[in-house]
Short mmCIF file of C-alpha atoms in Angstrom, two decimals:
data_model
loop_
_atom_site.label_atom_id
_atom_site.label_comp_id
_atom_site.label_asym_id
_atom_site.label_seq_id
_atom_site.Cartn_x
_atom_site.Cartn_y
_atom_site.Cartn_z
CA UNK A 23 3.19 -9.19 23.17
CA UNK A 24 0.00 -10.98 21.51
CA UNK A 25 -1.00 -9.11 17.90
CA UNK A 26 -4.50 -9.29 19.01
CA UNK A 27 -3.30 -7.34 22.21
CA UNK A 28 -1.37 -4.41 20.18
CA UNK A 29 -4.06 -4.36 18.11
CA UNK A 30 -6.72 -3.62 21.09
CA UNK A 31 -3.95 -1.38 22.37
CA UNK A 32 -3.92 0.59 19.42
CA UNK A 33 -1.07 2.61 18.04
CA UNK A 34 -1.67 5.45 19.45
CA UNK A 35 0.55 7.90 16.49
CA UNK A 36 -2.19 10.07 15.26
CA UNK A 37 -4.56 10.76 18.09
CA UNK A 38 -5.42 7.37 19.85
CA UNK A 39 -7.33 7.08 16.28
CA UNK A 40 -5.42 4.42 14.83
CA UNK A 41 -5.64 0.35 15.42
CA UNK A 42 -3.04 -1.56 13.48
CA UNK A 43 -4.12 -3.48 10.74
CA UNK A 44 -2.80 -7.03 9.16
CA UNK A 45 -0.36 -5.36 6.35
CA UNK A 46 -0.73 -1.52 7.64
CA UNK A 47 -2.81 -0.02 10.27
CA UNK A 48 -6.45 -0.40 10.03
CA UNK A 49 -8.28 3.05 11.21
CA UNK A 50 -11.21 3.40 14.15
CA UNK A 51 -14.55 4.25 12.26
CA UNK A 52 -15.93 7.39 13.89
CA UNK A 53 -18.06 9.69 13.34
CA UNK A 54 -17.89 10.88 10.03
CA UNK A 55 -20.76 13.69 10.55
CA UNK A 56 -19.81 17.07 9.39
CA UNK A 57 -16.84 15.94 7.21
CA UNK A 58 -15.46 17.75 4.33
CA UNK A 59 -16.08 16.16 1.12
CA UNK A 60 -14.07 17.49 -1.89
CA UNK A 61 -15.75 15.01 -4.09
CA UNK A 62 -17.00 16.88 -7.00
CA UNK A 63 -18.03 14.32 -9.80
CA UNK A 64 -17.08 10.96 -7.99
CA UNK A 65 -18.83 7.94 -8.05
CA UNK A 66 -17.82 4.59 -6.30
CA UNK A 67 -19.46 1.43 -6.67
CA UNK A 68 -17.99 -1.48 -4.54
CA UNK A 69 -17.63 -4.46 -7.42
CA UNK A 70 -16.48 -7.19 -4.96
CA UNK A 71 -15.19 -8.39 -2.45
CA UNK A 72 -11.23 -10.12 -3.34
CA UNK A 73 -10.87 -12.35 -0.23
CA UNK A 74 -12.37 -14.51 2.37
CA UNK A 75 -14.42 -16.05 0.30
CA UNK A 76 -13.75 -18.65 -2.59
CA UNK A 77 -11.68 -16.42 -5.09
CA UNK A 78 -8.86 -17.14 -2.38
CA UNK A 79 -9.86 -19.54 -0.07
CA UNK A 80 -9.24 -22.04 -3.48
CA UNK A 81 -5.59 -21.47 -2.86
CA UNK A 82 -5.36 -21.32 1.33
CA UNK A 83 -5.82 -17.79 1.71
CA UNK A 84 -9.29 -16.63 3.92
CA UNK A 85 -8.67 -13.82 6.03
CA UNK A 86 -5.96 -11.25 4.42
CA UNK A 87 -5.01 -7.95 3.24
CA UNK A 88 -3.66 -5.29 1.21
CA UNK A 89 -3.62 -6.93 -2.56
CA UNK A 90 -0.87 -4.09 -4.13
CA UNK A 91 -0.68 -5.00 -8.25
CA UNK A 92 2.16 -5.55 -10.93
CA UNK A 93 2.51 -6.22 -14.79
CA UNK A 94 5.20 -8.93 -14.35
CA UNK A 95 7.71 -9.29 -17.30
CA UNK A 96 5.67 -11.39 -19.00
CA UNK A 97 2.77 -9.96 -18.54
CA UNK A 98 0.53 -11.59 -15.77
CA UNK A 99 -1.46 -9.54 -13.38
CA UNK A 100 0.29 -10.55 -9.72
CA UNK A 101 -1.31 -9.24 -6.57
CA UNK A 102 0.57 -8.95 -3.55
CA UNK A 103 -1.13 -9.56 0.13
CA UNK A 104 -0.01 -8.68 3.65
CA UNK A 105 -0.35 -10.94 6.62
CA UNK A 106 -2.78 -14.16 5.45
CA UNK A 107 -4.32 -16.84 7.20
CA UNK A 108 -6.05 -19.95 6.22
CA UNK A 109 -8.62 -18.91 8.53
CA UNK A 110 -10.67 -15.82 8.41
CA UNK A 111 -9.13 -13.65 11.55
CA UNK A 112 -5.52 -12.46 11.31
CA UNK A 113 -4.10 -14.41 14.62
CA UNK A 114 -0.41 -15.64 14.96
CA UNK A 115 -2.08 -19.20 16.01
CA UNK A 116 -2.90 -19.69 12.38
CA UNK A 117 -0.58 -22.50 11.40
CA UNK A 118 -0.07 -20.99 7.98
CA UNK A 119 0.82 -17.19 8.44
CA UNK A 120 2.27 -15.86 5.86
CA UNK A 121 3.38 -12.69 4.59
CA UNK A 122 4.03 -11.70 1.38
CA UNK A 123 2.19 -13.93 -0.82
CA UNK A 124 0.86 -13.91 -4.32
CA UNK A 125 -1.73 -14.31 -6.62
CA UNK A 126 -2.47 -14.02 -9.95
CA UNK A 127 -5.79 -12.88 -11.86
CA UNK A 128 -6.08 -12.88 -15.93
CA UNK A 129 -9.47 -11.12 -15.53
CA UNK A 130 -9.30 -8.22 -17.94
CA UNK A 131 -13.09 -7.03 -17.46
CA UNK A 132 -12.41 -5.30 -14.83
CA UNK A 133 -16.50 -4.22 -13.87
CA UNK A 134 -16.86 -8.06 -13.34
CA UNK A 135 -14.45 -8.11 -10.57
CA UNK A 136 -11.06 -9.80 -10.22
CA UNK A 137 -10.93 -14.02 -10.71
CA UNK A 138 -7.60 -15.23 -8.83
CA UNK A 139 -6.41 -18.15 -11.07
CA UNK A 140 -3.10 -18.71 -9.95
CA UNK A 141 -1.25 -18.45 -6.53
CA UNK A 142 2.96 -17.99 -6.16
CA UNK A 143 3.54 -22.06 -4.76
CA UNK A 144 1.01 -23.67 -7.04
CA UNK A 145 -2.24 -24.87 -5.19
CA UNK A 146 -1.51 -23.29 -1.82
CA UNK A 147 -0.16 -19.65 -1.76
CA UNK A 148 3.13 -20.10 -0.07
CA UNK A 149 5.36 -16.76 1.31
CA UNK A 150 7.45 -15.41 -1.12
CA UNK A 151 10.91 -16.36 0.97
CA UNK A 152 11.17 -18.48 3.94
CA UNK A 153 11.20 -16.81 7.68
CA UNK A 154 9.59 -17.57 10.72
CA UNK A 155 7.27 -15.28 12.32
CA UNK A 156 8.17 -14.16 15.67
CA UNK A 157 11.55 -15.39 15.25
CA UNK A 158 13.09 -13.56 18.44
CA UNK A 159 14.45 -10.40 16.20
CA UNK A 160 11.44 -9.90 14.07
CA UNK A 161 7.58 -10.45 13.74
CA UNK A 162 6.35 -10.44 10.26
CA UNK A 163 7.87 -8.70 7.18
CA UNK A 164 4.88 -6.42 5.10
CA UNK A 165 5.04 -5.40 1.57
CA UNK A 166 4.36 -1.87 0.44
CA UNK A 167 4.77 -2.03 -3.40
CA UNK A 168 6.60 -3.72 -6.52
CA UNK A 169 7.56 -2.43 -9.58
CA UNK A 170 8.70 -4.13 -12.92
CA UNK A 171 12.13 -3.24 -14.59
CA UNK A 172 12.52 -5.25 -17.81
CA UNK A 173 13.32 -8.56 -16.50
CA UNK A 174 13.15 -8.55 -13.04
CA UNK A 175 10.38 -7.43 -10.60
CA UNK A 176 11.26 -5.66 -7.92
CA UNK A 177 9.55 -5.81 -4.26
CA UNK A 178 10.03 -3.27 -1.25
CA UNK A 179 8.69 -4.42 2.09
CA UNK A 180 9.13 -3.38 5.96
CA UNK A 181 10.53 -5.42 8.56
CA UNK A 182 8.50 -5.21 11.66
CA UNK A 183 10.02 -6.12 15.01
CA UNK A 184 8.74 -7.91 17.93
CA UNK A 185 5.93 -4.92 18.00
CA UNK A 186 4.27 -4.88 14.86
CA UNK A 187 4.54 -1.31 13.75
CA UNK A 188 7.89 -0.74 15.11
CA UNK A 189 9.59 -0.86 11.77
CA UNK A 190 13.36 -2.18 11.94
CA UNK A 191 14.22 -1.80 7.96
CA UNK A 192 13.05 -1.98 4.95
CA UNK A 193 14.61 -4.01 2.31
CA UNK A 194 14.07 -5.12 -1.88
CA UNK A 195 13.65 -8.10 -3.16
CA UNK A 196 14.13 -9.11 -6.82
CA UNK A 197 12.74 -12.00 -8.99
CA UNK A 198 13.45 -12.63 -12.57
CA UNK A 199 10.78 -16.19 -12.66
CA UNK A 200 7.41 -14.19 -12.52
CA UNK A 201 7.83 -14.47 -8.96
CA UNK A 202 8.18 -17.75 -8.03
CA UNK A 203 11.86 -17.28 -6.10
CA UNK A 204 12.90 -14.47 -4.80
CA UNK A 205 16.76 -12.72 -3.67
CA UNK A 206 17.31 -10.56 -1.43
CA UNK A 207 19.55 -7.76 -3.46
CA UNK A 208 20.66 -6.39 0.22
CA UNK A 209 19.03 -2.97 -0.01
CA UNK A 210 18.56 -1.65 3.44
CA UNK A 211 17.24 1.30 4.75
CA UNK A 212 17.09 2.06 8.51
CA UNK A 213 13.71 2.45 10.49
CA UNK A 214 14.80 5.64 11.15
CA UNK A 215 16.42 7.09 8.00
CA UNK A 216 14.64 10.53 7.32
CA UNK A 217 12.66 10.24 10.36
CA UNK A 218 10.88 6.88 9.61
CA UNK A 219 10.23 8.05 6.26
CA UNK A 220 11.75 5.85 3.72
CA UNK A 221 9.15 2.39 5.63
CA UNK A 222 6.77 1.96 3.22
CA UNK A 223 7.25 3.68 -0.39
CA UNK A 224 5.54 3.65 -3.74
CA UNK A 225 6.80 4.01 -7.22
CA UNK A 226 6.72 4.09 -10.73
CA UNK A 227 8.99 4.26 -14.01
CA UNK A 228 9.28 7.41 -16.35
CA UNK A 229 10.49 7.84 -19.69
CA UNK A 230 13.66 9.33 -18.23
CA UNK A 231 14.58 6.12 -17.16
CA UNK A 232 14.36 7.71 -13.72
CA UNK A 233 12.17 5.65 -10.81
CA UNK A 234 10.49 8.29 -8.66
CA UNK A 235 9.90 7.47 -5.51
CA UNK A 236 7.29 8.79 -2.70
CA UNK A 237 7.57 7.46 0.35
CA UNK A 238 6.68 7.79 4.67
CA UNK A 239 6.15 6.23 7.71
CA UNK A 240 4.17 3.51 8.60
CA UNK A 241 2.38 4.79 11.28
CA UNK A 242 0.71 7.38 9.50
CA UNK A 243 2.11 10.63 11.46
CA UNK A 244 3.51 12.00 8.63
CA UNK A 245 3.29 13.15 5.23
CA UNK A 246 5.92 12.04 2.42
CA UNK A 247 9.05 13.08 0.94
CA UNK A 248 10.56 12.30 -2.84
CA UNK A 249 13.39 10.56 -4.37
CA UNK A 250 14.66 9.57 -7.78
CA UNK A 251 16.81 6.56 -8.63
CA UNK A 252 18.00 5.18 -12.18
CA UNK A 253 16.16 2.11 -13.41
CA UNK A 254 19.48 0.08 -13.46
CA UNK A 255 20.52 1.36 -9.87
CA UNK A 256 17.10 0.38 -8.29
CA UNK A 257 18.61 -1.96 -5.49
CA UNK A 258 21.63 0.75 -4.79
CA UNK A 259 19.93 2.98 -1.68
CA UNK A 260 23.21 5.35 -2.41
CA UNK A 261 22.03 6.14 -5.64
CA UNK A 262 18.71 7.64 -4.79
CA UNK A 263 18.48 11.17 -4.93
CA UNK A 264 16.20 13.37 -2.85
CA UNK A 265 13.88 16.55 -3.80
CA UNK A 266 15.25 18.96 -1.15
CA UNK A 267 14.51 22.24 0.32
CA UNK A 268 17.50 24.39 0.58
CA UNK A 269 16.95 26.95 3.46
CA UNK A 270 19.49 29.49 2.23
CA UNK A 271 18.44 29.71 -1.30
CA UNK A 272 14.80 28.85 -0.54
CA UNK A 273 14.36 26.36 -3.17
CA UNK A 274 13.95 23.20 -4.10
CA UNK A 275 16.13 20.66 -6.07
CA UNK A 276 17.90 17.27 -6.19
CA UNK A 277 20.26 16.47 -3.88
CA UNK A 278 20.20 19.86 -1.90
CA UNK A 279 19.41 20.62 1.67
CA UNK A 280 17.40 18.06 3.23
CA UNK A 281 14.42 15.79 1.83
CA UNK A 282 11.30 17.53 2.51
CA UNK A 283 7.98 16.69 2.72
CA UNK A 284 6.30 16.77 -0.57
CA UNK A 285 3.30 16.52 0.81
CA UNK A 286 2.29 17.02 4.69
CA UNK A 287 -1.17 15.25 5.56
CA UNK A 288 -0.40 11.95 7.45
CA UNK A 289 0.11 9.64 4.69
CA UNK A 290 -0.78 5.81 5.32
CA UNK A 291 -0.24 3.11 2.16
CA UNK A 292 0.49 4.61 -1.47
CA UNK A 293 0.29 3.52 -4.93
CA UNK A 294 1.94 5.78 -7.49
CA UNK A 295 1.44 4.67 -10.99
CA UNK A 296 1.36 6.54 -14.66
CA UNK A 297 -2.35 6.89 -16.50
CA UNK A 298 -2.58 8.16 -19.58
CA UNK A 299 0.30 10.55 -19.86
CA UNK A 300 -0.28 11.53 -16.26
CA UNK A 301 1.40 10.76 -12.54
CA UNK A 302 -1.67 9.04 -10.76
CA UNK A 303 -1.44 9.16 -6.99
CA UNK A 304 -3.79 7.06 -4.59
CA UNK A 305 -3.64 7.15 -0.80
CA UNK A 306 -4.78 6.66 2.41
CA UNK A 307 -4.85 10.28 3.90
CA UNK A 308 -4.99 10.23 7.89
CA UNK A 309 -5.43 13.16 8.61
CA UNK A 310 -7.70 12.64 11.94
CA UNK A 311 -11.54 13.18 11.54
CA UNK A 312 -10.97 12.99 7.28
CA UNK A 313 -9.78 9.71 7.10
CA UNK A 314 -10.17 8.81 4.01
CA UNK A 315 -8.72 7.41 0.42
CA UNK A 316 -7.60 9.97 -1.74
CA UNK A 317 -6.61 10.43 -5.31
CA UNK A 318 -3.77 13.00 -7.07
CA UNK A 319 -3.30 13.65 -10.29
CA UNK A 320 -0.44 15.70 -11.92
CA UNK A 321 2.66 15.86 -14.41
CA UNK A 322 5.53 15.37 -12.87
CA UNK A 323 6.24 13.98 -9.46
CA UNK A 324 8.00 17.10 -8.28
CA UNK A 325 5.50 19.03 -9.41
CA UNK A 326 4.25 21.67 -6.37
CA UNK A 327 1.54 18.90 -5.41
CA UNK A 328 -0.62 21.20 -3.40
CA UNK A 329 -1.43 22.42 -6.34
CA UNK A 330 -2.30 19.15 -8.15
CA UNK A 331 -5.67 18.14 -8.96
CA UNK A 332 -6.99 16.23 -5.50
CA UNK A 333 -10.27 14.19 -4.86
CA UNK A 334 -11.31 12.30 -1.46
CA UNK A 335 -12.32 8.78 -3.43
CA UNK A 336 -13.49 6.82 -0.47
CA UNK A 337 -14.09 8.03 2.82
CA UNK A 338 -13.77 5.64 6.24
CA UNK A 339 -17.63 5.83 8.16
CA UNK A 340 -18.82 3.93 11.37
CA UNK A 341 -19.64 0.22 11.18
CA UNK A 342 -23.24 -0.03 10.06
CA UNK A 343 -23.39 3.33 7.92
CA UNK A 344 -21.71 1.88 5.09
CA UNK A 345 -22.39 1.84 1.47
CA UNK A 346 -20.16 2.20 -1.84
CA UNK A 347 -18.01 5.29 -1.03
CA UNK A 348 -18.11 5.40 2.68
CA UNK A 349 -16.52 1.98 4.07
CA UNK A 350 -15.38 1.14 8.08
CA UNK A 351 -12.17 0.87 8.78
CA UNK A 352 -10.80 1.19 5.56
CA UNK A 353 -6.95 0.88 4.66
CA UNK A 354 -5.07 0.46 1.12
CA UNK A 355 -5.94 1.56 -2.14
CA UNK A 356 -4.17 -0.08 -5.38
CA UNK A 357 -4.59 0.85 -8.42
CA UNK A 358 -5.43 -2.31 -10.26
CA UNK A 359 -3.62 -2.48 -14.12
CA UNK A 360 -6.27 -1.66 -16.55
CA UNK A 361 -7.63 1.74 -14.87
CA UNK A 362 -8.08 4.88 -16.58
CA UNK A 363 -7.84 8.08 -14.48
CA UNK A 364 -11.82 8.05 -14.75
CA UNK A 365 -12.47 4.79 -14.30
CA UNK A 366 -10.54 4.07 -11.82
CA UNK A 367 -10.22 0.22 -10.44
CA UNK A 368 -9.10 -0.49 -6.81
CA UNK A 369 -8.22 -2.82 -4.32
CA UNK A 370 -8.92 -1.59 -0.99
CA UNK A 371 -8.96 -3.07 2.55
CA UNK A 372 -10.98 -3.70 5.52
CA UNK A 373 -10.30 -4.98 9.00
CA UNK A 374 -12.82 -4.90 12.09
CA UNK A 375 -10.56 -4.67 14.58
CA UNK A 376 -12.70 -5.05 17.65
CA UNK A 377 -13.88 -8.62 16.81
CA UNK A 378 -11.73 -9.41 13.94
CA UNK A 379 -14.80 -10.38 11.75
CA UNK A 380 -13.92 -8.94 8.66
CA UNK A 381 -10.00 -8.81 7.52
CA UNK A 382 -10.72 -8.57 3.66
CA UNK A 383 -9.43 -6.62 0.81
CA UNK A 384 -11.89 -5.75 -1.86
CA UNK A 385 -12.86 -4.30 -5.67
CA UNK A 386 -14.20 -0.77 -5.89
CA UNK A 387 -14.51 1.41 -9.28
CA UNK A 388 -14.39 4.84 -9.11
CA UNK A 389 -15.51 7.53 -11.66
CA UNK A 390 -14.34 10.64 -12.00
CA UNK A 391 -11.08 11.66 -10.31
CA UNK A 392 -10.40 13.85 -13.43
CA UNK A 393 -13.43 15.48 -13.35
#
């Protein structure tokens, strides 16, 4: 099947309201009229836009998406994209898809919007590891985050088959060269391990030495569960421990029961980082008719998160209504090294999926989640 077909097809997973996008699914803009807003004390100002234009194009990059960010171990700023063309519409005809790249940015004034000034491959942003797209078994392979553990950076991404959304596995990668090669450490989880929800994942270290570990399905029809893994056990999917509910004793705890959902909104891409002391949560809720990128903010990650502090940041609007905080169609939300929980920097994505006119990621700043 042609991606631009699927695409017009539409997932169909939450309601006929989602399209898939070029590294995630990219939602319908609606009708937004009559939404709840829980957005007390926000502002948004859109600083840029990241892609498409000559902040990417430099290095063979035009039309792309996602953008999630690292510290590598020696301290560069590396930005990791979805699906990326030379040309400015995500099509498989491109004759240089890719998917992952990545590209670096030493721009530490954040309000003046990210600079790329360095791609992974040198002059022309090459994938991470070598594949062919639509090789027969699989279509594209999409990243969902990366984390840095001393040395080595590590990178988990979903392997999509023929259908793009029809997740096979997801795997880790490692580098220890700032990411210029890249081994596959074997890490495999099913498609279908814990219902679909161990596809796409976000995490982050704590002092513990503990990674903690929230993660869901791609297509967006659920909310996510919880795990825990040791730094030095990372690659080791037998080591990861689950929060469970235990029916019986009606509570929760490592290891017990079964994992259960932590939190239950339909959950699209993640990006769980630490802020100042706190766990800092950004999302793209789903839930249909709210769509919608939200923020958490609490102490620990198995913390009763209903009851953490929660903020819609940016909320998805029809084409032609947009402006700072309301954007069509949007998808992502990274948390760009540098933020504060109140000044809060991120990369977030756009794709027009009826034309294919704008596949971008962009720079918005938000104020106020802590308010």
């Amino acid at each position: 099947m042609k991606r631009s077909t699927l695409l017009k097809a539409g997932l169909g997973a939450v309601g006929g309201a989602a399209v898939l996008g070029g590294g995630a699914l990219a939602y319908a803009s609606g009708d937004s009229s009559g939404k709840k807003e829980t957005r007390a004390g926000v502002t948004v100002k859109k600083i840029a836009d990241l892609t498409g234009n000559d902040n990417t194009i430099k290095f063979g990059v035009n039309g792309t998406d996602l953008g999630i960010p690292v510290v590598t171990p020696q301290g560069k700023n590396l930005y990791i994209f979805g699906d990326s063309y030379e040309g400015p519409k995500p099509t498989p005809e491109d004759a240089n898809w890719r998917s992952p790249i990545g590209l670096f940015s030493g721009t530490t004034d954040l309000p003046s919007g990210l600079v790329f000034d360095g791609a992974i491959g040198g002059e022309v942003a090459r994938q991470l590891w070598d594949y062919q797209h639509n090789n027969g078994e699989f279509s594209t392979v999409l990243p969902s985050d990366i984390i840095t553990i001393g040395d080595t950076m590590f990178l988990q991404v979903m392997v999509h088959g023929e259908k793009l959304g029809d997740v096979l596995r997801s795997e880790i990668w490692s580098s220890k060269d700032e990411g210029e090669s890249w081994q596959d450490t074997q890490a495999r989880w099913a498609g279908d391990v814990h219902g679909g929800r161990m596809q796409q994942l976000t995490w982050a270290l704590d002092d513990d030495d503990m990674v903690y570990v929230f993660s869901s399905r791609f297509d967006r029809s659920v909310g996510f569960i919880l795990h825990r893994v040791h730094k030095d056990a990372i690659a080791d999917t037998n080591a990861y421990e689950w929060w469970g509910w235990d029916e019986g004793t009606k509570k929760w705890d490592w290891n017990i029961g079964t994992p259960g959902e932590v939190w239950t909104q339909p959950t699209g891409e993640m990006c769980l980082r630490r802020l100042e002391g706190k766990w800092v949560m950004t999302w793209f809720n789903a839930s249909q008719g709210k769509e919608s990128i939200d923020g958490l903010v609490f102490d620990k990650p198995n913390d009763d998160l209903t009851k953490a502090h929660h903020k819609q940041l940016i909320l998805n609007t029809p084409w032609g209504q947009e402006d700072d905080s309301h954007v069509a169609q949007l998808y992502g939300g990274y948390i760009i090294p540098g933020s504060t929980i109140n000044d809060l920097h991120l990369v977030v994505s756009q794709w027009k999926t009826d034309d294919h006119s704008v596949y971008r990621s962009m720079q918005h700043r938000v104020q106020g989640l802590a308010d």
